[in-house]
mmCIF file of C-alpha atoms in Angstrom:
data_model
loop_
_atom_site.group_PDB
_atom_site.id
_atom_site.type_symbol
_atom_site.label_atom_id
_atom_site.label_comp_id
_atom_site.label_asym_id
_atom_site.label_seq_id
_atom_site.Cartn_x
_atom_site.Cartn_y
_atom_site.Cartn_z
ATOM 1 C CA MET A 1 -33.542 10.621 27.904
ATOM 2 C CA PRO A 2 -29.976 10.064 26.631
ATOM 3 C CA THR A 3 -27.139 12.157 28.001
ATOM 4 C CA VAL A 4 -25.006 14.059 25.501
ATOM 5 C CA PHE A 5 -21.247 14.272 26.086
ATOM 6 C CA TYR A 6 -18.875 16.649 24.317
ATOM 7 C CA VAL A 7 -15.379 15.293 23.699
ATOM 8 C CA GLU A 8 -12.241 17.048 22.478
ATOM 9 C CA SER A 9 -9.530 14.868 21.017
ATOM 10 C CA SER A 10 -6.131 15.501 19.388
ATOM 11 C CA CYS A 11 -5.273 13.519 16.286
ATOM 12 C CA VAL A 12 -2.060 12.921 14.369
ATOM 13 C CA ILE A 13 -2.523 14.176 10.839
ATOM 14 C CA THR A 14 -0.594 13.676 7.600
ATOM 15 C CA VAL A 15 -0.296 16.680 5.272
ATOM 16 C CA ASN A 16 1.588 15.132 2.334
ATOM 17 C CA VAL A 17 -1.188 15.939 -0.122
ATOM 18 C CA PHE A 18 -2.637 18.997 1.664
ATOM 19 C CA PRO A 19 -5.245 20.384 0.903
ATOM 20 C CA PHE A 20 -6.558 17.160 -0.744
ATOM 21 C CA ASP A 21 -5.947 15.064 2.359
ATOM 22 C CA THR A 22 -8.156 12.662 4.310
ATOM 23 C CA GLN A 23 -7.657 12.004 8.008
ATOM 24 C CA THR A 24 -8.750 9.373 10.514
ATOM 25 C CA CYS A 25 -9.282 10.528 14.095
ATOM 26 C CA ASN A 26 -9.751 8.030 16.947
ATOM 27 C CA VAL A 27 -11.801 8.860 20.041
ATOM 28 C CA PRO A 28 -11.045 6.197 22.700
ATOM 29 C CA ILE A 29 -13.489 5.349 25.492
ATOM 30 C CA MET A 30 -12.396 3.198 28.423
ATOM 31 C CA SER A 31 -12.748 2.744 32.157
ATOM 32 C CA PHE A 32 -9.661 3.338 34.295
ATOM 33 C CA VAL A 33 -11.380 1.933 37.411
ATOM 34 C CA TYR A 34 -12.712 -1.404 36.173
ATOM 35 C CA GLY A 35 -11.009 -3.929 33.943
ATOM 36 C CA GLY A 36 -12.307 -5.628 30.838
ATOM 37 C CA ASP A 37 -13.749 -8.496 32.897
ATOM 38 C CA ASP A 38 -15.994 -6.125 34.860
ATOM 39 C CA VAL A 39 -17.035 -3.505 32.280
ATOM 40 C CA VAL A 40 -17.452 -4.047 28.547
ATOM 41 C CA THR A 41 -17.972 -0.936 26.399
ATOM 42 C CA THR A 42 -19.817 -1.260 23.099
ATOM 43 C CA GLY A 43 -21.373 1.183 20.680
ATOM 44 C CA VAL A 44 -23.144 1.509 17.384
ATOM 45 C CA VAL A 45 -23.130 4.445 14.977
ATOM 46 C CA GLY A 46 -26.274 4.921 12.949
ATOM 47 C CA ASP A 47 -26.482 6.458 9.473
ATOM 48 C CA LYS A 48 -28.496 9.384 10.850
ATOM 49 C CA ALA A 49 -25.622 10.416 13.120
ATOM 50 C CA ILE A 50 -23.347 10.955 10.093
ATOM 51 C CA MET A 51 -26.065 12.868 8.249
ATOM 52 C CA VAL A 52 -26.753 15.148 11.220
ATOM 53 C CA SER A 53 -23.044 16.007 11.702
ATOM 54 C CA PRO A 54 -21.607 16.442 8.196
ATOM 55 C CA GLY A 55 -18.649 18.508 9.474
ATOM 56 C CA ASN A 56 -17.758 22.187 9.336
ATOM 57 C CA GLY A 57 -16.809 24.387 6.396
ATOM 58 C CA GLU A 58 -13.304 22.897 6.127
ATOM 59 C CA TRP A 59 -13.917 19.254 6.981
ATOM 60 C CA GLU A 60 -16.488 16.739 5.801
ATOM 61 C CA VAL A 61 -17.292 13.639 7.811
ATOM 62 C CA THR A 62 -17.260 10.715 5.382
ATOM 63 C CA ASN A 63 -17.722 7.822 7.791
ATOM 64 C CA VAL A 64 -17.776 6.898 11.480
ATOM 65 C CA THR A 65 -16.806 3.368 12.500
ATOM 66 C CA THR A 66 -16.284 1.538 15.792
ATOM 67 C CA LEU A 67 -13.428 -0.687 17.008
ATOM 68 C CA ASP A 68 -12.984 -2.861 20.102
ATOM 69 C CA THR A 69 -9.491 -3.595 21.387
ATOM 70 C CA GLY A 70 -7.679 -3.967 24.644
ATOM 71 C CA PHE A 71 -4.306 -4.098 26.400
ATOM 72 C CA ASP A 72 -3.456 -5.951 29.606
ATOM 73 C CA THR A 73 -6.738 -6.231 31.478
ATOM 74 C CA MET A 74 -8.235 -3.007 30.094
ATOM 75 C CA GLN A 75 -10.813 -2.877 27.340
ATOM 76 C CA VAL A 76 -10.882 0.121 24.973
ATOM 77 C CA PHE A 77 -13.657 1.108 22.620
ATOM 78 C CA TYR A 78 -12.836 3.471 19.702
ATOM 79 C CA PHE A 79 -14.888 5.720 17.526
ATOM 80 C CA GLU A 80 -12.983 6.130 14.261
ATOM 81 C CA ILE A 81 -14.012 9.352 12.541
ATOM 82 C CA HIS A 82 -13.014 9.591 8.869
ATOM 83 C CA LEU A 83 -12.609 13.150 7.668
ATOM 84 C CA LYS A 84 -12.049 14.653 4.257
ATOM 85 C CA ARG A 85 -10.805 18.232 3.827
ATOM 86 C CA VAL A 86 -12.813 20.566 1.605
ATOM 87 C CA PRO A 87 -10.061 22.259 -0.512
ATOM 88 C CA ASN A 88 -12.139 25.096 -2.080
ATOM 89 C CA PHE A 89 -10.642 27.871 0.080
ATOM 90 C CA TYR A 90 -7.046 26.881 -0.670
ATOM 91 C CA ILE A 91 -7.739 26.440 -4.383
ATOM 92 C CA TYR A 92 -9.440 29.804 -4.866
ATOM 93 C CA VAL A 93 -7.305 31.882 -2.498
ATOM 94 C CA ILE A 94 -3.823 30.394 -2.986
ATOM 95 C CA ALA A 95 -3.519 27.921 -5.881
ATOM 96 C CA LEU A 96 -5.487 29.829 -8.550
ATOM 97 C CA PRO A 97 -3.881 33.280 -7.876
ATOM 98 C CA CYS A 98 -0.421 31.631 -7.962
ATOM 99 C CA PHE A 99 -1.188 30.097 -11.341
ATOM 100 C CA LEU A 100 -2.566 33.346 -12.784
ATOM 101 C CA LEU A 101 0.353 35.401 -11.448
ATOM 102 C CA THR A 102 2.873 32.992 -12.903
ATOM 103 C CA LEU A 103 1.141 32.745 -16.278
ATOM 104 C CA LEU A 104 0.634 36.510 -16.713
ATOM 105 C CA SER A 105 4.182 37.253 -15.535
ATOM 106 C CA ILE A 106 5.728 34.872 -18.040
ATOM 107 C CA ILE A 107 3.543 36.231 -20.866
ATOM 108 C CA GLY A 108 4.371 39.838 -19.937
ATOM 109 C CA MET A 109 8.120 39.180 -19.673
ATOM 110 C CA PHE A 110 8.507 37.268 -22.956
ATOM 111 C CA TRP A 111 5.749 38.812 -25.095
ATOM 112 C CA SER A 112 8.236 41.025 -26.981
ATOM 113 C CA PRO A 113 11.928 40.557 -27.800
ATOM 114 C CA ASN A 114 14.196 40.871 -24.751
ATOM 115 C CA VAL A 115 16.138 43.956 -25.838
ATOM 116 C CA ARG A 116 18.233 45.850 -23.295
ATOM 117 C CA LYS A 117 16.175 49.042 -23.320
ATOM 118 C CA GLU A 118 13.093 47.051 -22.188
ATOM 119 C CA GLN A 119 15.024 44.896 -19.736
ATOM 120 C CA LEU A 120 14.209 46.951 -16.636
ATOM 121 C CA THR A 121 10.479 46.973 -17.445
ATOM 122 C CA LYS A 122 10.376 43.198 -17.932
ATOM 123 C CA LEU A 123 12.405 42.638 -14.783
ATOM 124 C CA SER A 124 10.025 44.830 -12.743
ATOM 125 C CA ILE A 125 7.136 42.608 -13.841
ATOM 126 C CA GLY A 126 8.888 39.513 -12.507
ATOM 127 C CA LEU A 127 9.994 41.135 -9.230
ATOM 128 C CA THR A 128 6.506 42.567 -8.574
ATOM 129 C CA SER A 129 5.027 39.101 -9.094
ATOM 130 C CA MET A 130 7.533 37.607 -6.672
ATOM 131 C CA VAL A 131 6.540 40.179 -4.029
ATOM 132 C CA SER A 132 2.887 39.206 -4.581
ATOM 133 C CA MET A 133 3.877 35.551 -4.166
ATOM 134 C CA THR A 134 5.356 36.293 -0.740
ATOM 135 C CA VAL A 135 1.884 37.429 0.400
ATOM 136 C CA LEU A 136 0.445 34.073 -0.733
ATOM 137 C CA LEU A 137 3.315 32.249 0.971
ATOM 138 C CA ASP A 138 2.511 34.057 4.203
ATOM 139 C CA MET A 139 -1.135 33.002 3.899
ATOM 140 C CA LEU A 140 -0.024 29.430 3.240
ATOM 141 C CA ALA A 141 2.332 29.426 6.234
ATOM 142 C CA THR A 142 -0.485 30.447 8.574
ATOM 143 C CA ALA A 143 -2.965 27.938 7.088
ATOM 144 C CA ILE A 144 -0.979 24.683 7.061
ATOM 145 C CA PRO A 145 0.092 22.702 10.142
ATOM 146 C CA LYS A 146 3.745 22.981 11.183
ATOM 147 C CA THR A 147 5.002 19.470 10.492
ATOM 148 C CA ALA A 148 8.215 17.936 9.190
ATOM 149 C CA VAL A 149 6.524 16.996 5.875
ATOM 150 C CA PHE A 150 6.270 19.776 3.299
ATOM 151 C CA PRO A 151 2.724 19.703 1.817
ATOM 152 C CA LEU A 152 1.741 19.474 -1.831
ATOM 153 C CA LEU A 153 0.325 23.022 -1.927
ATOM 154 C CA GLY A 154 3.582 24.417 -0.500
ATOM 155 C CA ILE A 155 5.590 22.623 -3.199
ATOM 156 C CA TYR A 156 3.237 24.106 -5.829
ATOM 157 C CA VAL A 157 3.718 27.687 -4.588
ATOM 158 C CA VAL A 158 7.505 27.249 -4.331
ATOM 159 C CA VAL A 159 7.611 25.916 -7.918
ATOM 160 C CA CYS A 160 5.661 28.977 -9.131
ATOM 161 C CA VAL A 161 8.131 31.263 -7.357
ATOM 162 C CA GLY A 162 11.007 29.269 -8.908
ATOM 163 C CA ILE A 163 9.567 29.664 -12.403
ATOM 164 C CA ILE A 164 9.322 33.442 -12.049
ATOM 165 C CA SER A 165 12.822 33.596 -10.534
ATOM 166 C CA ALA A 166 14.251 31.613 -13.448
ATOM 167 C CA ALA A 167 12.451 33.949 -15.884
ATOM 168 C CA CYS A 168 14.040 36.966 -14.174
ATOM 169 C CA VAL A 169 17.487 35.363 -14.516
ATOM 170 C CA VAL A 170 16.868 34.699 -18.221
ATOM 171 C CA ILE A 171 15.806 38.339 -18.729
ATOM 172 C CA VAL A 172 19.029 39.590 -17.093
ATOM 173 C CA VAL A 173 21.488 37.129 -18.650
ATOM 174 C CA PHE A 174 20.144 36.718 -22.187
ATOM 175 C CA ALA A 175 19.329 40.274 -23.118
ATOM 176 C CA LEU A 176 19.533 41.198 -26.822
ATOM 177 C CA LYS A 177 21.285 44.262 -28.096
ATOM 178 C CA ASN A 178 19.203 47.331 -28.801
ATOM 179 C CA PRO A 179 18.084 47.559 -32.446
ATOM 180 C CA LYS A 180 20.586 49.586 -34.460
ATOM 181 C CA LYS A 181 19.401 53.101 -35.131
ATOM 182 C CA LYS A 182 19.251 54.071 -38.779
ATOM 183 C CA SER A 183 21.752 56.577 -40.074
ATOM 184 C CA ASP A 184 20.699 59.921 -41.544
ATOM 185 C CA PHE A 185 21.438 58.675 -45.055
ATOM 186 C CA GLU A 186 19.212 55.615 -44.622
ATOM 187 C CA MET A 187 16.414 57.755 -43.144
ATOM 188 C CA ARG A 188 16.599 60.161 -46.160
ATOM 189 C CA LYS A 189 16.571 57.202 -48.519
ATOM 190 C CA ASP A 190 13.461 55.790 -46.873
ATOM 191 C CA GLU A 191 11.798 59.205 -47.023
ATOM 192 C CA GLU A 192 12.516 59.496 -50.751
ATOM 193 C CA THR A 193 11.166 56.011 -51.350
ATOM 194 C CA ARG A 194 7.932 56.855 -49.524
ATOM 195 C CA GLU A 195 7.541 60.070 -51.544
ATOM 196 C CA MET A 196 7.989 58.164 -54.784
ATOM 197 C CA MET A 197 5.413 55.594 -53.729
ATOM 198 C CA THR A 198 2.862 58.286 -52.863
ATOM 199 C CA LYS A 199 3.320 60.095 -56.165
ATOM 200 C CA ARG A 200 2.529 56.913 -58.061
#
C-alpha cells in the first residue's frame, strides 16, 4: 500500500495581472544524505492525479509536470504545479461594484446642468461614492499579496477613484451661474399670455 505524504511549500508569485494570473510552484525532492551517484529520484504524474485534485475555490490546477536536475553531486527531482487563479470573487465583489459606482456617480453628477444651487448635491454624490470606494480599497488591500508590483485590479480601482475625483473637481471649478429669476413685469406678461391662449 503506498504511503501518502503531505508537503507544504512556499512559492514566489507574480501579481502583475492579478486576479487573472497563473503561477508555477515547484516542490523539490532530494536526499541530503546520499549523492546523485547513490540515490536517483524519479517520478511520474498520471492524468488521474490532476483530475482528483482540481484545486480549491480560488485556484485551479491546470497541469503537473516533473523535472530532473542537479547541482554538485546532489540530484533534485521537482514537481512543477501549474496553477490558475479563479477570478470570480474579485470580479463580482470588487471590479463590478467599482464600475457601477463610477458609472452611476458620473451619470448623477452630470445628468443636469451644473448650476451653483445644485452644486452641493452633485458634490455629495461624488464624495459619497469615494467613501464607498475606500471600503472596496480596504477589501482589495487585504486580498492581494504585499509585493513591490502593483496589481492590475489595484490600478483599476485607483483609476475609478481618480475618475470620480476629477468629476468632483469639474463640479466645483466649472459651475454655471444660477438661472436668472424673472422680474415681476415678465411674470405678469407671461400670465397675460397664458390667459389669452386659454380664452382662444
